[in-house]
Tab-separated table of C-alpha atoms in Angstrom:
chain	number	residue	atom	x	y	z
A	27	MET	CA	0.000	0.000	0.000
A	28	ARG	CA	1.433	3.328	-1.062
A	29	ILE	CA	0.638	6.036	1.519
A	30	PRO	CA	0.328	9.437	-0.120
A	31	CYS	CA	2.880	11.544	1.630
A	32	PHE	CA	0.791	14.744	1.499
A	33	LEU	CA	-1.201	13.198	4.375
A	34	THR	CA	1.812	13.797	6.520
A	35	ARG	CA	2.382	17.382	5.429
A	36	GLY	CA	0.917	20.623	6.763
A	37	ALA	CA	-2.551	21.841	5.798
A	38	THR	CA	-1.175	24.865	3.952
A	39	VAL	CA	0.742	22.654	1.552
A	40	VAL	CA	-2.360	20.586	0.852
A	41	ALA	CA	-4.382	23.713	0.181
A	42	ALA	CA	-1.734	25.023	-2.197
A	43	ALA	CA	-1.603	21.707	-4.044
A	44	LEU	CA	-5.378	21.643	-4.381
A	45	ALA	CA	-5.374	25.163	-5.771
A	46	SER	CA	-2.715	24.173	-8.289
A	47	ALA	CA	-4.629	21.049	-9.287
A	48	GLN	CA	-7.777	23.060	-9.806
A	49	ALA	CA	-5.922	25.591	-11.911
A	50	ALA	CA	-4.572	22.935	-14.277
A	51	GLU	CA	-6.860	21.551	-16.925
A	52	SER	CA	-7.524	18.025	-17.963
A	53	LEU	CA	-5.708	16.875	-21.066
A	54	THR	CA	-6.779	14.333	-23.624
A	55	ALA	CA	-4.913	12.328	-26.196
A	56	ARG	CA	-6.094	10.169	-29.079
A	57	LEU	CA	-3.911	7.161	-29.634
A	58	THR	CA	-3.632	4.957	-32.696
A	59	THR	CA	-2.135	1.490	-32.926
A	60	ASP	CA	1.430	1.133	-34.078
A	61	PRO	CA	1.860	-2.552	-34.966
A	62	THR	CA	5.579	-2.233	-35.627
A	63	ILE	CA	6.968	-0.239	-32.708
A	64	LEU	CA	7.632	-3.337	-30.589
A	65	SER	CA	8.402	-5.621	-33.537
A	66	GLU	CA	11.783	-6.354	-34.972
A	67	ALA	CA	13.365	-3.124	-36.247
A	68	GLY	CA	10.738	-1.156	-34.324
A	69	GLU	CA	11.768	1.732	-32.103
A	70	LEU	CA	11.183	-0.170	-28.871
A	71	TRP	CA	12.264	-3.656	-29.985
A	72	GLY	CA	14.536	-5.193	-27.388
A	73	ARG	CA	14.334	-2.171	-25.112
A	74	LEU	CA	11.546	-3.145	-22.760
A	75	PRO	CA	10.759	-6.207	-20.703
A	76	PHE	CA	8.016	-8.448	-22.086
A	77	PHE	CA	5.778	-11.225	-20.897
A	78	ASN	CA	5.009	-14.224	-23.083
A	79	ASP	CA	1.822	-16.245	-22.845
A	80	PRO	CA	1.392	-19.839	-23.972
A	81	VAL	CA	-1.082	-20.856	-26.673
A	82	ALA	CA	-2.745	-24.167	-25.841
A	83	LEU	CA	-2.551	-26.530	-28.830
A	84	THR	CA	-4.887	-29.423	-29.564
A	85	SER	CA	-5.180	-31.866	-32.444
A	86	LYS	CA	-8.995	-31.602	-32.336
A	87	PRO	CA	-10.207	-28.944	-34.779
A	88	PRO	CA	-12.475	-26.324	-33.169
A	89	ALA	CA	-16.082	-26.314	-34.435
A	90	VAL	CA	-15.640	-22.921	-36.115
A	91	VAL	CA	-13.017	-24.240	-38.530
A	92	THR	CA	-14.719	-24.566	-41.913
A	93	LYS	CA	-11.632	-25.576	-43.872
A	94	ALA	CA	-8.318	-26.877	-42.598
A	95	PRO	CA	-5.113	-27.042	-44.609
A	96	VAL	CA	-3.943	-30.349	-46.043
A	97	ALA	CA	-1.476	-31.437	-43.447
A	98	GLN	CA	1.952	-32.837	-44.206
A	99	GLY	CA	2.276	-33.895	-40.585
A	100	THR	CA	0.139	-33.313	-37.519
A	101	LEU	CA	-2.229	-30.354	-37.435
A	102	LEU	CA	-2.359	-28.633	-34.075
A	103	PHE	CA	-5.015	-25.978	-33.446
A	104	GLY	CA	-4.957	-23.039	-31.088
A	105	ALA	CA	-6.418	-19.574	-30.610
A	106	ILE	CA	-5.464	-16.205	-29.244
A	107	LYS	CA	-7.828	-13.489	-28.094
A	108	LEU	CA	-7.302	-9.798	-28.766
A	109	GLY	CA	-9.854	-7.482	-27.225
A	110	ASN	CA	-13.306	-8.182	-25.833
A	111	GLY	CA	-15.518	-7.797	-28.890
A	112	PRO	CA	-17.281	-10.378	-31.053
A	113	ARG	CA	-14.323	-10.810	-33.419
A	114	SER	CA	-11.570	-11.016	-30.824
A	115	VAL	CA	-10.727	-14.727	-31.197
A	116	HIS	CA	-8.161	-15.720	-33.807
A	117	LEU	CA	-7.770	-19.320	-34.859
A	118	LEU	CA	-4.470	-20.730	-35.898
A	119	ALA	CA	-3.082	-24.081	-36.864
A	120	ILE	CA	0.420	-25.485	-36.999
A	121	ASP	CA	1.321	-28.259	-39.411
A	122	GLN	CA	4.127	-30.107	-37.727
A	123	PRO	CA	5.855	-32.912	-39.611
A	124	ALA	CA	7.300	-35.864	-37.741
A	125	SER	CA	10.843	-34.743	-38.443
A	126	VAL	CA	11.125	-30.991	-38.449
A	127	THR	CA	13.483	-28.986	-40.598
A	128	ALA	CA	13.666	-25.236	-40.981
A	129	ASP	CA	11.179	-25.252	-43.879
A	130	ASN	CA	8.675	-28.064	-43.471
A	131	CYS	CA	6.670	-26.693	-40.543
A	132	PHE	CA	3.771	-24.377	-41.374
A	133	LEU	CA	1.639	-21.811	-39.581
A	134	TYR	CA	-1.902	-20.968	-40.667
A	135	VAL	CA	-3.530	-17.981	-38.984
A	136	ASP	CA	-7.142	-17.257	-39.838
A	137	ALA	CA	-6.395	-13.556	-40.157
A	138	ASN	CA	-9.631	-12.814	-42.062
A	139	GLN	CA	-11.632	-14.723	-39.463
A	140	ASN	CA	-13.795	-16.674	-41.908
A	141	GLY	CA	-13.057	-20.077	-40.386
A	142	ASP	CA	-11.062	-21.065	-43.481
A	143	LEU	CA	-7.443	-21.595	-42.502
A	144	THR	CA	-6.259	-21.983	-46.096
A	145	ASP	CA	-6.990	-18.528	-47.538
A	146	ASP	CA	-4.732	-16.317	-45.424
A	147	GLY	CA	-1.307	-16.973	-46.909
A	148	ASP	CA	1.038	-19.776	-47.817
A	149	GLY	CA	1.664	-20.971	-44.269
A	150	LYS	CA	5.370	-20.260	-44.322
A	151	TRP	CA	6.932	-19.002	-41.123
A	152	PRO	CA	8.790	-15.752	-41.900
A	153	LYS	CA	11.650	-16.785	-39.665
A	154	ALA	CA	13.028	-20.208	-38.830
A	155	ARG	CA	16.321	-21.067	-37.297
A	156	LEU	CA	18.096	-23.946	-35.690
A	157	GLN	CA	19.437	-23.022	-32.304
A	158	GLY	CA	21.305	-24.741	-29.509
A	159	VAL	CA	23.600	-27.674	-29.958
A	160	ARG	CA	23.500	-31.451	-29.649
A	161	ASP	CA	20.887	-32.663	-27.148
A	162	LYS	CA	19.715	-29.118	-26.524
A	163	ALA	CA	19.145	-28.343	-30.210
A	164	TYR	CA	15.814	-26.805	-31.083
A	165	THR	CA	14.137	-25.236	-34.055
A	166	SER	CA	12.556	-21.886	-33.483
A	167	PHE	CA	9.937	-20.296	-35.740
A	168	GLN	CA	8.716	-16.735	-35.550
A	169	ALA	CA	5.869	-14.828	-37.148
A	170	PHE	CA	4.444	-11.355	-36.608
A	171	PRO	CA	0.845	-11.485	-37.822
A	172	VAL	CA	-1.240	-8.324	-37.709
A	173	LEU	CA	-4.691	-9.266	-36.403
A	174	ARG	CA	-7.947	-7.582	-35.561
A	175	ALA	CA	-8.324	-6.450	-31.988
A	176	SER	CA	-12.079	-6.347	-31.528
A	177	TYR	CA	-13.717	-4.234	-28.842
A	178	GLY	CA	-17.181	-4.023	-27.384
A	179	SER	CA	-19.104	-7.012	-26.086
A	180	PRO	CA	-19.916	-10.407	-27.563
A	181	ALA	CA	-23.163	-8.810	-28.758
A	182	GLY	CA	-21.606	-6.047	-30.793
A	183	GLU	CA	-18.339	-4.495	-31.853
A	184	THR	CA	-17.838	-0.864	-30.934
A	185	ALA	CA	-14.287	-0.480	-32.204
A	186	HIS	CA	-11.476	-2.445	-33.740
A	187	ALA	CA	-7.794	-1.943	-34.425
A	188	ALA	CA	-4.871	-3.602	-36.175
A	189	TYR	CA	-2.833	-5.381	-33.526
A	190	SER	CA	0.336	-7.337	-34.177
A	191	VAL	CA	1.660	-10.117	-32.042
A	192	MET	CA	4.825	-12.144	-32.169
A	193	LEU	CA	4.284	-15.894	-32.349
A	194	ASN	CA	7.207	-18.043	-31.359
A	195	TYR	CA	7.070	-21.797	-31.878
A	196	THR	CA	9.860	-23.930	-30.504
A	197	ILE	CA	10.427	-27.582	-31.253
A	198	MET	CA	13.013	-29.450	-29.243
A	199	ARG	CA	15.011	-31.892	-31.331
A	200	ARG	CA	15.411	-34.718	-28.902
A	201	GLU	CA	12.461	-34.694	-26.569
A	202	ASP	CA	9.645	-34.245	-29.083
A	203	GLY	CA	8.631	-31.195	-27.052
A	204	HIS	CA	7.010	-28.169	-28.622
A	205	VAL	CA	5.603	-24.927	-27.302
A	206	LEU	CA	3.830	-21.965	-28.894
A	207	ILE	CA	4.040	-18.648	-27.114
A	208	TYR	CA	3.037	-15.142	-28.102
A	209	ARG	CA	3.300	-11.566	-26.971
A	210	ARG	CA	2.032	-8.200	-28.121
A	211	THR	CA	4.207	-6.202	-30.501
A	212	THR	CA	1.789	-3.299	-30.753
A	213	ALA	CA	1.554	-0.085	-28.778
A	214	ARG	CA	-0.976	2.727	-28.885
A	215	VAL	CA	0.856	5.898	-29.874
A	216	GLY	CA	0.015	9.595	-30.042
A	217	GLU	CA	0.704	12.931	-28.463
A	218	VAL	CA	-0.589	15.041	-25.653
A	219	SER	CA	-0.223	18.806	-25.574
A	220	VAL	CA	1.208	19.984	-22.265
A	221	ALA	CA	1.481	23.771	-21.895
A	222	GLY	CA	1.597	24.145	-25.653
A	223	LYS	CA	4.256	21.496	-26.064
A	224	ALA	CA	3.504	18.167	-27.763
A	225	VAL	CA	4.696	15.178	-25.772
A	226	ARG	CA	4.958	11.875	-27.637
A	227	LEU	CA	3.243	8.953	-25.953
A	228	ALA	CA	3.180	5.190	-26.280
A	229	LEU	CA	0.786	3.075	-24.262
A	230	ILE	CA	1.781	-0.554	-23.828
A	231	GLU	CA	-0.140	-3.403	-22.254
A	232	ASN	CA	1.555	-6.571	-21.088
A	233	ASP	CA	-1.319	-9.034	-20.727
A	234	ASN	CA	-1.126	-9.703	-24.494
A	235	ASP	CA	-4.884	-9.259	-24.818
A	236	ALA	CA	-4.984	-5.829	-26.531
A	237	LEU	CA	-6.916	-4.491	-23.532
A	238	PHE	CA	-5.558	-1.516	-21.631
A	239	ASP	CA	-7.247	-2.328	-18.351
A	240	GLN	CA	-6.252	-0.135	-15.491
A	241	ILE	CA	-7.366	-2.641	-12.905
A	242	ALA	CA	-4.430	-4.944	-12.378
A	243	PRO	CA	-5.440	-8.596	-12.551
A	244	ALA	CA	-5.209	-10.394	-9.236
A	245	GLY	CA	-1.944	-12.052	-8.468
A	246	ASP	CA	1.263	-11.465	-6.666
A	247	ALA	CA	2.888	-9.820	-9.637
A	248	PRO	CA	0.308	-8.141	-11.883
A	249	ARG	CA	1.739	-7.246	-15.234
A	250	PRO	CA	2.502	-3.581	-15.760
A	251	LEU	CA	0.641	-1.166	-17.983
A	252	TRP	CA	3.136	1.361	-19.257
A	253	LEU	CA	2.877	4.859	-20.584
A	254	MET	CA	6.038	5.933	-22.336
A	255	ALA	CA	6.192	9.739	-22.442
A	256	ASP	CA	8.948	11.622	-24.254
A	257	VAL	CA	9.201	14.133	-21.442
A	258	ASP	CA	12.542	15.606	-22.509
A	259	GLY	CA	11.364	16.041	-26.098
A	260	ASP	CA	14.342	14.333	-27.716
A	261	ASN	CA	12.029	12.214	-29.882
A	262	LYS	CA	13.232	9.041	-28.181
A	263	PHE	CA	11.636	7.042	-25.416
A	264	ASP	CA	14.064	6.445	-22.573
A	265	SER	CA	13.438	2.858	-21.468
A	266	TYR	CA	13.782	3.848	-17.826
A	267	ALA	CA	13.312	7.554	-17.111
A	268	GLU	CA	10.378	7.935	-19.540
A	269	ARG	CA	8.511	4.731	-18.680
A	270	PHE	CA	5.619	5.293	-16.299
A	271	ASP	CA	3.162	2.996	-14.599
A	272	ALA	CA	-0.102	4.067	-16.259
A	273	ARG	CA	-2.033	3.024	-13.161
A	274	LEU	CA	-0.294	5.593	-10.926
A	275	PRO	CA	-0.261	9.402	-10.920
A	276	LEU	CA	2.492	10.924	-13.012
A	277	ALA	CA	4.010	14.375	-13.275
A	278	LEU	CA	4.003	16.090	-16.665
A	279	GLY	CA	5.036	19.709	-17.186
A	280	GLY	CA	4.890	20.517	-13.478
A	281	THR	CA	1.399	19.105	-12.921
A	282	THR	CA	0.493	15.711	-11.524
A	283	TYR	CA	-2.162	13.769	-13.410
A	284	GLU	CA	-4.131	10.601	-13.009
A	285	LEU	CA	-4.974	8.702	-16.166
A	286	ALA	CA	-8.274	7.409	-17.430
A	287	ILE	CA	-7.747	5.033	-20.324
A	288	ALA	CA	-10.336	3.584	-22.674
A	289	SER	CA	-10.139	-0.216	-22.613
A	290	ASP	CA	-9.078	-0.238	-26.286
A	291	GLY	CA	-6.354	2.308	-25.499
A	292	ALA	CA	-7.678	4.735	-28.124
A	293	SER	CA	-8.155	7.612	-25.740
A	294	LEU	CA	-6.364	8.852	-22.709
A	295	THR	CA	-7.485	11.516	-20.265
A	296	PHE	CA	-5.073	13.215	-17.888
A	297	THR	CA	-6.889	14.612	-14.863
A	298	PRO	CA	-4.962	16.851	-12.445
A	299	THR	CA	-4.596	15.397	-8.998
A	300	THR	CA	-3.066	16.310	-5.663
A	301	LYS	CA	-1.758	12.792	-5.266
A	302	VAL	CA	1.946	12.193	-5.139
A	303	PRO	CA	3.399	11.406	-8.560
A	304	GLN	CA	5.365	8.265	-9.182
A	305	THR	CA	9.106	8.405	-9.596
A	306	PRO	CA	9.968	7.043	-13.015
A	307	GLY	CA	12.395	4.182	-13.269
A	308	GLN	CA	16.093	4.735	-13.058
A	309	ARG	CA	18.601	3.133	-15.341
A	310	PRO	CA	20.215	0.539	-13.090
A	311	ALA	CA	23.715	1.508	-12.053
A	312	PRO	CA	26.212	-0.714	-13.800
A	313	ARG	CA	27.701	-3.351	-11.587
A	314	PRO	CA	31.263	-2.315	-10.812
A	315	ALA	CA	33.553	-4.080	-13.245
A	316	THR	CA	35.712	-6.732	-11.692
A	317	PRO	CA	39.301	-5.725	-12.241
A	318	ARG	CA	41.411	-8.338	-13.932
A	319	LEU	CA	44.036	-9.687	-11.594
A	320	PRO	CA	47.487	-10.168	-13.074
A	321	LEU	CA	48.890	-13.661	-13.437
A	322	LEU	CA	50.874	-14.826	-10.414
A	323	ALA	CA	54.328	-13.310	-10.175
A	324	THR	CA	57.407	-15.304	-11.058
A	325	GLY	CA	59.465	-16.443	-8.103
A	326	GLY	CA	56.395	-17.172	-5.953
A	327	LEU	CA	55.355	-20.642	-4.893
A	328	ALA	CA	52.674	-22.121	-7.177
A	329	PRO	CA	49.509	-22.722	-5.120
A	330	ASP	CA	48.847	-26.376	-4.575
A	331	PHE	CA	45.620	-27.980	-5.768
A	332	THR	CA	44.049	-31.366	-6.283
A	333	ALA	CA	42.559	-32.385	-9.599
A	334	LEU	CA	40.782	-35.507	-10.836
A	335	ARG	CA	42.580	-37.965	-13.066
A	336	PRO	CA	40.615	-39.736	-15.808
A	337	ASP	CA	40.619	-42.965	-13.769
A	338	GLY	CA	38.907	-41.192	-10.857
A	339	SER	CA	42.028	-40.918	-8.720
A	340	THR	CA	43.264	-37.534	-7.558
A	341	MET	CA	46.493	-35.805	-8.420
A	342	LYS	CA	48.069	-32.990	-6.437
A	343	LEU	CA	50.323	-30.448	-8.019
A	344	SER	CA	52.730	-30.891	-5.095
A	345	ASP	CA	53.077	-34.562	-6.064
A	346	LEU	CA	55.189	-33.265	-8.947
A	347	ARG	CA	57.691	-31.433	-6.695
A	348	GLY	CA	61.245	-32.179	-7.820
A	349	ARG	CA	60.267	-32.019	-11.472
A	350	VAL	CA	59.983	-29.085	-13.819
A	351	VAL	CA	56.254	-28.636	-14.518
A	352	VAL	CA	54.534	-26.994	-17.474
A	353	LEU	CA	51.027	-26.369	-16.180
A	354	ASP	CA	48.463	-25.982	-18.961
A	355	PHE	CA	44.978	-24.733	-18.144
A	356	TRP	CA	42.726	-25.809	-21.019
A	357	ALA	CA	39.179	-26.881	-21.902
A	358	THR	CA	37.730	-29.329	-24.410
A	359	TRP	CA	35.685	-26.529	-26.038
A	360	CYS	CA	38.628	-24.142	-26.428
A	361	GLY	CA	39.986	-23.966	-29.974
A	362	PRO	CA	43.225	-22.123	-29.115
A	363	CYS	CA	43.900	-24.657	-26.325
A	364	LYS	CA	43.565	-27.529	-28.754
A	365	ALA	CA	45.696	-25.750	-31.320
A	366	SER	CA	48.456	-25.441	-28.713
A	367	MET	CA	48.445	-29.126	-27.820
A	368	PRO	CA	50.537	-30.676	-30.612
A	369	ALA	CA	53.494	-28.377	-29.844
A	370	LEU	CA	53.014	-28.920	-26.126
A	371	ASP	CA	53.057	-32.657	-26.610
A	372	GLN	CA	56.161	-32.377	-28.763
A	373	LEU	CA	57.852	-30.365	-25.990
A	374	TYR	CA	56.878	-33.038	-23.462
A	375	ARG	CA	58.257	-35.859	-25.593
A	376	GLU	CA	61.512	-33.965	-26.060
A	377	THR	CA	62.034	-33.266	-22.360
A	378	LYS	CA	60.244	-35.866	-20.238
A	379	ASP	CA	63.412	-37.921	-19.832
A	380	GLN	CA	64.987	-34.880	-18.181
A	381	GLY	CA	62.262	-34.748	-15.554
A	382	VAL	CA	59.891	-32.319	-17.250
A	383	VAL	CA	56.186	-32.992	-16.955
A	384	VAL	CA	53.402	-31.218	-18.799
A	385	PHE	CA	50.268	-31.244	-16.643
A	386	GLY	CA	47.077	-30.415	-18.546
A	387	VAL	CA	44.343	-29.268	-16.171
A	388	CYS	CA	40.915	-29.058	-17.810
A	389	VAL	CA	39.017	-26.086	-16.357
A	390	SER	CA	35.618	-24.416	-16.856
A	391	ASP	CA	34.303	-27.506	-18.502
A	392	LYS	CA	31.854	-30.347	-18.071
A	393	LYS	CA	33.109	-33.528	-16.477
A	394	SER	CA	31.251	-35.457	-19.182
A	395	ALA	CA	33.174	-33.565	-21.880
A	396	PHE	CA	36.456	-34.345	-20.155
A	397	ASP	CA	35.490	-38.036	-19.875
A	398	ALA	CA	34.484	-38.104	-23.547
A	399	TRP	CA	37.888	-36.622	-24.405
A	400	GLN	CA	39.571	-39.669	-22.824
A	401	ALA	CA	37.603	-42.004	-25.061
A	402	LYS	CA	38.113	-39.869	-28.154
A	403	PRO	CA	40.638	-37.059	-27.694
A	404	GLY	CA	40.184	-33.967	-29.809
A	405	VAL	CA	43.978	-33.860	-29.948
A	406	ALA	CA	46.112	-36.879	-29.065
A	407	THR	CA	48.562	-36.112	-26.238
A	408	SER	CA	50.837	-38.238	-24.086
A	409	TYR	CA	51.211	-35.973	-21.044
A	410	PRO	CA	48.994	-36.357	-17.959
A	411	LEU	CA	45.584	-34.695	-18.003
A	412	ALA	CA	43.303	-33.939	-15.082
A	413	PHE	CA	40.012	-32.193	-14.432
A	414	ASP	CA	39.351	-29.253	-12.142
A	415	PRO	CA	36.381	-30.463	-10.068
A	416	THR	CA	35.573	-26.923	-8.943
A	417	GLY	CA	35.291	-25.815	-12.501
A	418	ALA	CA	32.297	-23.936	-13.497
A	419	THR	CA	29.350	-25.804	-14.902
A	420	ALA	CA	25.978	-26.639	-13.403
A	421	GLU	CA	26.530	-30.248	-14.416
A	422	ASN	CA	29.406	-30.421	-11.970
A	423	GLY	CA	27.296	-29.282	-9.064
A	424	GLY	CA	26.871	-25.624	-9.820
A	425	SER	CA	30.149	-24.147	-8.729
A	426	SER	CA	30.996	-20.886	-10.411
A	427	VAL	CA	33.734	-19.784	-12.760
A	428	ALA	CA	35.007	-17.584	-9.944
A	429	GLU	CA	35.522	-20.712	-7.861
A	430	SER	CA	37.508	-22.581	-10.490
A	431	LEU	CA	41.018	-23.245	-9.302
A	432	ALA	CA	42.454	-21.605	-12.397
A	433	ARG	CA	40.587	-18.361	-11.695
A	434	LYS	CA	40.731	-18.420	-7.934
A	435	HIS	CA	44.314	-19.512	-7.355
A	436	TYR	CA	46.091	-18.707	-10.627
A	437	ASN	CA	44.185	-15.556	-11.812
A	438	VAL	CA	43.459	-17.173	-15.158
A	439	SER	CA	41.250	-14.926	-17.309
A	440	GLY	CA	41.684	-16.717	-20.627
A	441	ILE	CA	42.866	-20.102	-21.809
A	442	PRO	CA	45.190	-21.629	-22.630
A	443	THR	CA	47.273	-20.235	-19.792
A	444	PHE	CA	50.662	-21.796	-19.139
A	445	TYR	CA	52.738	-21.676	-15.966
A	446	VAL	CA	56.276	-23.081	-15.883
A	447	LEU	CA	57.257	-24.232	-12.387
A	448	ASP	CA	60.785	-25.023	-11.271
A	449	ARG	CA	61.774	-28.142	-9.337
A	450	GLU	CA	60.915	-26.432	-6.025
A	451	GLY	CA	57.434	-25.510	-7.231
A	452	ARG	CA	58.201	-21.835	-7.821
A	453	ILE	CA	56.768	-19.960	-10.793
A	454	ALA	CA	59.448	-19.498	-13.450
A	455	ALA	CA	57.316	-18.124	-16.315
A	456	ARG	CA	53.703	-17.755	-17.405
A	457	TYR	CA	51.928	-17.012	-20.670
A	458	VAL	CA	48.401	-16.568	-21.943
A	459	GLY	CA	47.287	-17.808	-25.324
A	460	ASN	CA	48.616	-19.990	-28.088
A	461	THR	CA	50.951	-17.351	-29.468
A	462	ASP	CA	54.436	-17.524	-30.944
A	463	GLU	CA	55.582	-15.581	-27.899
A	464	SER	CA	54.207	-18.149	-25.476
A	465	LYS	CA	55.620	-21.083	-27.474
A	466	GLN	CA	59.071	-19.507	-27.520
A	467	GLY	CA	58.702	-18.385	-23.903
A	468	LEU	CA	58.001	-21.916	-22.693
A	469	ARG	CA	61.144	-23.173	-24.452
A	470	ASP	CA	63.246	-20.313	-23.083
A	471	ALA	CA	61.975	-20.950	-19.560
A	472	LEU	CA	62.894	-24.623	-19.796
A	473	LEU	CA	66.354	-23.752	-21.123
A	474	LYS	CA	66.881	-21.430	-18.147
A	475	LEU	CA	65.996	-24.287	-15.825
A	476	GLY	CA	68.782	-26.344	-17.379
A	477	ILE	CA	66.631	-28.449	-19.670
A	478	LYS	CA	68.268	-29.320	-22.970
A	479	LEU	CA	66.190	-28.823	-26.111
B	3	MET	CA	36.349	-27.033	-33.656
B	4	LEU	CA	39.853	-26.799	-35.003
B	5	ALA	CA	38.377	-25.785	-38.343
B	6	ASP	CA	36.324	-23.104	-36.582
B	7	TYR	CA	39.468	-21.939	-34.859
B	8	ALA	CA	41.264	-21.641	-38.197
B	9	SER	CA	38.494	-19.407	-39.509
B	10	LEU	CA	39.154	-16.996	-36.625
B	11	GLN	CA	42.781	-16.481	-37.521
B	12	PRO	CA	42.220	-13.269	-39.475
B	13	TYR	CA	41.327	-11.904	-36.026
B	14	ASN	CA	44.447	-13.295	-34.350
B	15	VAL	CA	42.475	-15.262	-31.803
B	16	HIS	CA	44.861	-17.194	-29.568
B	17	ALA	CA	42.909	-17.525	-26.332
B	18	CYS	CA	39.379	-18.018	-25.059
B	19	PRO	CA	37.747	-15.645	-24.592
B	20	THR	CA	39.126	-13.031	-26.945
B	21	ASN	CA	37.135	-9.811	-26.994
B	22	ILE	CA	37.419	-7.508	-29.975
B	23	LEU	CA	35.591	-4.198	-30.046
B	24	ILE	CA	34.896	-2.756	-33.480
B	25	ASP	CA	33.732	0.835	-33.796
B	26	ALA	CA	31.002	2.085	-36.124
B	27	SER	CA	33.496	2.639	-38.927
B	28	GLY	CA	34.652	-0.962	-38.736
B	29	LYS	CA	37.943	-0.236	-37.020
B	30	ILE	CA	39.207	-2.498	-34.241
B	31	VAL	CA	39.549	-0.245	-31.218
B	32	TYR	CA	40.093	-2.804	-28.469
B	33	ARG	CA	41.188	-6.362	-28.138
B	34	ALA	CA	41.982	-8.557	-25.182
B	35	ALA	CA	43.030	-12.161	-24.831
B	36	GLY	CA	41.138	-13.291	-21.741
B	37	TRP	CA	38.226	-11.642	-20.004
B	38	ASN	CA	38.942	-8.102	-18.842
B	39	GLU	CA	35.641	-6.487	-17.983
B	40	ALA	CA	37.085	-3.275	-16.576
B	41	ALA	CA	39.166	-2.585	-19.682
B	42	LEU	CA	36.269	-3.490	-21.996
B	43	ARG	CA	33.986	-1.045	-20.172
B	44	VAL	CA	36.592	1.694	-20.511
B	45	ALA	CA	36.873	1.004	-24.249
B	46	LEU	CA	33.076	1.041	-24.646
B	47	ALA	CA	32.892	4.314	-22.716
B	48	GLN	CA	35.460	5.815	-25.080
B	49	LEU	CA	33.037	5.021	-27.916
B	50	GLY	CA	30.340	6.898	-26.034
B	51	ILE	CA	28.470	3.726	-25.020
B	52	LYS	CA	26.919	4.070	-21.596
């Protein structure tokens, strides 16, 4: 419950505010639909939060369907409702083949509302793309149909408007799962004249029903109803400072107004009020950037750690004391790491008889990927490999990148990172990346430690 | 993956991640081998990105 703070102020202030409210006049604005403003390439695309709603799909055709398309696969029917008038329901059907590719799934929207799903277009989704990889692969289809938002009551239509929505159909590759969701991509736009100055407006609902109800639906988190107002007149809507809750009083040109909005959003009345205006949103302060820590200094003792060997046993870095160690932090998904491996393996073969060991510690990776590497290495190597069990993926128990031993103890910010350790476990050299400099540097460091190359 | 890596070589990518910031004229104005958020933010700010 928001307590108006004028209740706590002195009577004089209240009287002054009332006088000011009475002096100001009500303002009105006529708003028209803009079906592109929230669509791709629209002014507000990607700049505001949104709320998707699911479309229930059934294989049973609704009674109102007079003609269904000839299906190549399974026809699934659904409907979305825009407005509260007699023509607010829009039928649609998806033709989903057993094995989906980017161009054999079809969408039929009964845009002309005659019950015939075959006379509204060719059924092609405007956008289709394969996303994700392997077991998480999915095909995603998008369409932006412009439909009729119908207003009035079931008995009669009092108004209608062109209203676009974004349909997004996702088919999972592996699990035979599919889901159709949609959201509004239309806003009501117009201007209001405040003290002789035109202020651009955009009214945006988030229930995806084309209704601009000012009574928030019940629930813990009712969806917002926004009024964007170009208060500073720069012809751009600031996503934060110029986004208002249309259900609360707002200040415009020095006067506070309450809004009365027609349910179709076509008209907007600003009535002066003595209530306390809302504070518009603030652009969130950027999280302070984490400074990059330098790699550990040469001469210092290399921090000890325990990593998992492919056979499940553990291996401690300190177990290698007495030998010269080339520590390689790598990952199975890291191209530069893999590109560095043949030369690293060559270096190991050349020097292992002199007590040099290359120790490849797989970090920020999935244990399953590391295990798969043992069965089928991306690059064949002969030096010992181990896995950082603290490293980074949800699959490994949800530890974070920050907790990975490479990051936490060795300040690794990119891989491959190499550390050369002397026989006492002190850091002799370190390099980031598979560069000529690092390749030469590793050799030079070994030479300095008395290794013959 | 190695093939993908080869295709990145015009950009001199030798570590993961490598961040390259290209300005509106197509010029590379920042690059870093390894994640360096503070430096990337400074480079973005120099391009007038808030």
